[in-house]
C-alpha positions as a LaTeX table, in Angstrom:
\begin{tabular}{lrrr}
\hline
Residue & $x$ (\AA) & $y$ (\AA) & $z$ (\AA) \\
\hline
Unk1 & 1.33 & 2.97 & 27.60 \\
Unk2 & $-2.23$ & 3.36 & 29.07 \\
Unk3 & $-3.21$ & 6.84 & 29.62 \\
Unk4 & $-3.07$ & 7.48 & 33.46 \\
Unk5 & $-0.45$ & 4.91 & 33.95 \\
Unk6 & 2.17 & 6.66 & 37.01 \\
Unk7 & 5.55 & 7.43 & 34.41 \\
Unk8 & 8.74 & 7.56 & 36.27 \\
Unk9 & 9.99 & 10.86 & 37.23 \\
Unk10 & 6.84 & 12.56 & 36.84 \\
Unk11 & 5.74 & 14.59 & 39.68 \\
Unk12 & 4.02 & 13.28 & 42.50 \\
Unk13 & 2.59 & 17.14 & 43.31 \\
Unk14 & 1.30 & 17.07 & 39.80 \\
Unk15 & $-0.29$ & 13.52 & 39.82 \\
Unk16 & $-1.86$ & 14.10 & 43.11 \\
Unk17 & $-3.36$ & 17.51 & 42.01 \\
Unk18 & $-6.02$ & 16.41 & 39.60 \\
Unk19 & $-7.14$ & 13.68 & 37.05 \\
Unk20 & $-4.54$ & 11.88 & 34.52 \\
Unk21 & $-5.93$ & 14.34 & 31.69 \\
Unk22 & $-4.39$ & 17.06 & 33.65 \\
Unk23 & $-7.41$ & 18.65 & 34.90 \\
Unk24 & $-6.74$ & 20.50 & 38.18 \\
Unk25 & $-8.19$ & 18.87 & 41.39 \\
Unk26 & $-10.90$ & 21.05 & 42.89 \\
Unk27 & $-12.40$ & 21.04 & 46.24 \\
Unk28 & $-14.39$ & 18.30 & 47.34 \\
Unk29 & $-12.52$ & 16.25 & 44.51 \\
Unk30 & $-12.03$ & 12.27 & 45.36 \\
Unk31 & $-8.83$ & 10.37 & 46.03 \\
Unk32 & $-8.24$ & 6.98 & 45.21 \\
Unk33 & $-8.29$ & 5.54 & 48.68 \\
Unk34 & $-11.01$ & 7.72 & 49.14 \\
Unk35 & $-13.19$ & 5.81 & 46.18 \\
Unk36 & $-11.63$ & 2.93 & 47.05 \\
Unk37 & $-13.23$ & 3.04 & 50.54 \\
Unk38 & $-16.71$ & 4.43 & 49.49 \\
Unk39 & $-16.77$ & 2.14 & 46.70 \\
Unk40 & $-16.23$ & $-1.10$ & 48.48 \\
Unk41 & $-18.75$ & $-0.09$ & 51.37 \\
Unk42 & $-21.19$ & 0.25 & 48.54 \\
Unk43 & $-20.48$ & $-2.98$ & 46.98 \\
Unk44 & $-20.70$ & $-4.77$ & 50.22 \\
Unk45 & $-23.96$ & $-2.80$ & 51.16 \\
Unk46 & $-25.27$ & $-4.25$ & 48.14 \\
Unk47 & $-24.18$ & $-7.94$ & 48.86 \\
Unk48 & $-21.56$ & $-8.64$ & 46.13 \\
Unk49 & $-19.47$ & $-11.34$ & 47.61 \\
Unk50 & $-15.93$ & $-9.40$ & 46.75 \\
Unk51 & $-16.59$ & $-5.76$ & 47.33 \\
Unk52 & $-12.69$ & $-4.31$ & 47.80 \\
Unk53 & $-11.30$ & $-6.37$ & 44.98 \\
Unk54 & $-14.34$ & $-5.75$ & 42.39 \\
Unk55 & $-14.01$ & $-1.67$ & 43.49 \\
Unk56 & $-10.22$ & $-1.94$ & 42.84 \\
Unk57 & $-10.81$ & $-3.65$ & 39.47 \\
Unk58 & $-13.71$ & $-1.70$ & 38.30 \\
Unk59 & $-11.75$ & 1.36 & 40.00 \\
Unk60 & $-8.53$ & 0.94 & 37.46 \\
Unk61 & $-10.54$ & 0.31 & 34.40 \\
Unk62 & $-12.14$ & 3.63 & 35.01 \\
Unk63 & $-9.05$ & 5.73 & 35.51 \\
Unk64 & $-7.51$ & 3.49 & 32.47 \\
Unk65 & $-4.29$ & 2.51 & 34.92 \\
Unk66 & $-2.95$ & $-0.74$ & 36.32 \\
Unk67 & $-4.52$ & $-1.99$ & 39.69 \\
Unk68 & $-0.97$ & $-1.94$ & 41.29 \\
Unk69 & $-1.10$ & 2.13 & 40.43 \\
Unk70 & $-4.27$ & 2.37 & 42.88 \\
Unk71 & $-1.99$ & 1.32 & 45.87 \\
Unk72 & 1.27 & 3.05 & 44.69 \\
Unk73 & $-0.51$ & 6.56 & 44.41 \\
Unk74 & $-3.76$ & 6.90 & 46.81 \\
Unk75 & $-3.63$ & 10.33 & 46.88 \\
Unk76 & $-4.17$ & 10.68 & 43.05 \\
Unk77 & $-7.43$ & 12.63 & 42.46 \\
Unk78 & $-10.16$ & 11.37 & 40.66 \\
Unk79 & $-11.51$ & 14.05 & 37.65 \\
Unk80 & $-15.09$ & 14.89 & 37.04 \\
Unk81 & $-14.81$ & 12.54 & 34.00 \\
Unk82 & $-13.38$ & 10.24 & 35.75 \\
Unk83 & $-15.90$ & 9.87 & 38.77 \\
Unk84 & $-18.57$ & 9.80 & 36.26 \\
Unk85 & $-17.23$ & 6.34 & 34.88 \\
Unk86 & $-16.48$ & 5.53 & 37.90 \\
Unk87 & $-19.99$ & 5.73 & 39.30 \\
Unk88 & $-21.60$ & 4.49 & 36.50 \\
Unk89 & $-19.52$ & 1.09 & 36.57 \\
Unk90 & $-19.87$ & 0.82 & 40.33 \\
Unk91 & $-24.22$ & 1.21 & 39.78 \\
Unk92 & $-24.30$ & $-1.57$ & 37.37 \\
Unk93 & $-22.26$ & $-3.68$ & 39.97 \\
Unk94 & $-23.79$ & $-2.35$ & 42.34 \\
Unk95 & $-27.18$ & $-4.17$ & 40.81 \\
Unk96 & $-25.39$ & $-7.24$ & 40.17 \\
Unk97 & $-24.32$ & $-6.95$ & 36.84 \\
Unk98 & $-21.52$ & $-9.43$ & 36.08 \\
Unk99 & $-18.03$ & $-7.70$ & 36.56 \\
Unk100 & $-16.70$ & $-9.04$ & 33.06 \\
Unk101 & $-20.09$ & $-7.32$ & 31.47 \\
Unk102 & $-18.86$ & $-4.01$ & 32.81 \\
Unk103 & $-15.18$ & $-4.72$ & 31.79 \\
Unk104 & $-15.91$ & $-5.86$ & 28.88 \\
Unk105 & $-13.53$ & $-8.67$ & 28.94 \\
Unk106 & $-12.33$ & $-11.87$ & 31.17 \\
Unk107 & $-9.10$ & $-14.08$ & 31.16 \\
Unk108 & $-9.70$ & $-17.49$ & 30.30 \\
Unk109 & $-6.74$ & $-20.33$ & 30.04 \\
Unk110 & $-4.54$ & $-16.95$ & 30.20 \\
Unk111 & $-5.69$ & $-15.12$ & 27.08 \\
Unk112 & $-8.28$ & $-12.34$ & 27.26 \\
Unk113 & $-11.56$ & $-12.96$ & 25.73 \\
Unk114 & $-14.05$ & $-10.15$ & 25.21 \\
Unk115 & $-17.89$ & $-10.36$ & 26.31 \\
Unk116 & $-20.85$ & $-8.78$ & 26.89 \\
Unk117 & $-24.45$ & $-9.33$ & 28.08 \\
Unk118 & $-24.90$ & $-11.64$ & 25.08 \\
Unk119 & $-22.13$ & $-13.70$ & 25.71 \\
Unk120 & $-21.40$ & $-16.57$ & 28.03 \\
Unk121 & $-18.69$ & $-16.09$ & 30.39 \\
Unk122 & $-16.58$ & $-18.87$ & 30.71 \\
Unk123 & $-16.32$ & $-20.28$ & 34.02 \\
Unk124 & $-13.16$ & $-21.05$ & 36.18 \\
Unk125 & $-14.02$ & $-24.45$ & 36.31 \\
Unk126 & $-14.69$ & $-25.06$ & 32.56 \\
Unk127 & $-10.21$ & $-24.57$ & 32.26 \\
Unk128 & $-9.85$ & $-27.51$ & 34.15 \\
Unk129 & $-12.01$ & $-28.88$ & 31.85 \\
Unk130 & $-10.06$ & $-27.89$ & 28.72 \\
Unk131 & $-6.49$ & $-29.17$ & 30.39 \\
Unk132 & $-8.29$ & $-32.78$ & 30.72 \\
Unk133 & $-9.26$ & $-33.00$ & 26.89 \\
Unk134 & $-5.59$ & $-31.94$ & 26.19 \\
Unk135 & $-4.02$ & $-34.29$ & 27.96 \\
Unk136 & $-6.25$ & $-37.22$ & 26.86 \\
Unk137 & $-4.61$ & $-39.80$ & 24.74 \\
Unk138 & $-6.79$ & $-39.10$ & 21.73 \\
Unk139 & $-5.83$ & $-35.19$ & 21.60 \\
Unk140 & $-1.98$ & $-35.85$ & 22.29 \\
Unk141 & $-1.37$ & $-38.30$ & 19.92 \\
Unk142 & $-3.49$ & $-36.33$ & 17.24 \\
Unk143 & $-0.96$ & $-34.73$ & 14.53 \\
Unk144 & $-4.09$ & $-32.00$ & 14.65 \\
Unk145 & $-6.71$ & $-32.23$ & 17.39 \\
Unk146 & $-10.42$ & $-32.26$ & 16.09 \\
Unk147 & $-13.10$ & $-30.14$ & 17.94 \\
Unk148 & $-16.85$ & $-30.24$ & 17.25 \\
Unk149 & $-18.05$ & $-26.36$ & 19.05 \\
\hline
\end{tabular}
């Protein structure tokens, strides 16, 4: 299980306190709805098209947790680790740096392919591409489909 992931029966007092490393929360310390909030007004002051959901994304990958775990716990507190990744991702989108560059990875035709800066990310569109190929004729009826990359 993901470190920071909310485990049954633990303690909301203690999650909400501090960070998932256990570090206590200290004054001045962020929530999640509070980054949440700051971090999509940023986003959107800097034009990307889907500030909230790119904040909540970029937002769980920092705090190593599911995105469902943002909404379940807003009160969590954010460590001084933790804010630190979680500034430095929101910068680089922030300048427009492609969310799968900072993730590191994006789901294409439901399996998770890794990338970076030198690395085409596969488009949306390019899956409806794939599904054509497989249904035509040619690929079906193949025993073992041939593909020139």
């Amino acid at each position: 299980m993901p470190s920071g992931v909310w485990e049954p029966g633990r303690s909301a007092r203690i999650a909400a306190a501090g960070g998932a490393d256990g570090t206590p929360a200290l004054p001045g310390q962020e929530t999640v709805r509070e980054a949440l909030r700051s971090g999509s007004a940023c986003l959107q002051a800097a034009g990307v098209d889907s500030p909230r959901l790119d904040a909540e994304l970029l937002l769980a990958r920092a705090l190593s947790i599911r995105r469902l775990d943002l909404h379940a716990h807003p009160e969590r507190r954010l460590s001084p680790a933790e804010r630190a990744r979680w500034q430095a991702m929101l910068e680089r989108r922030a300048g427009r740096e492609p969310l799968p560059y900072i993730t590191g990875e994006v789901e294409f035709f439901g399996l998770p392919f890794h990338v970076g800066p030198g690395v085409l990310i596969p488009r949306p569109e390019t899956e409806v591409l794939v599904e054509a190929v497989l249904a035509h004729p040619a690929v079906t009826g193949a025993a073992v489909p041939e593909v020139l990359d």
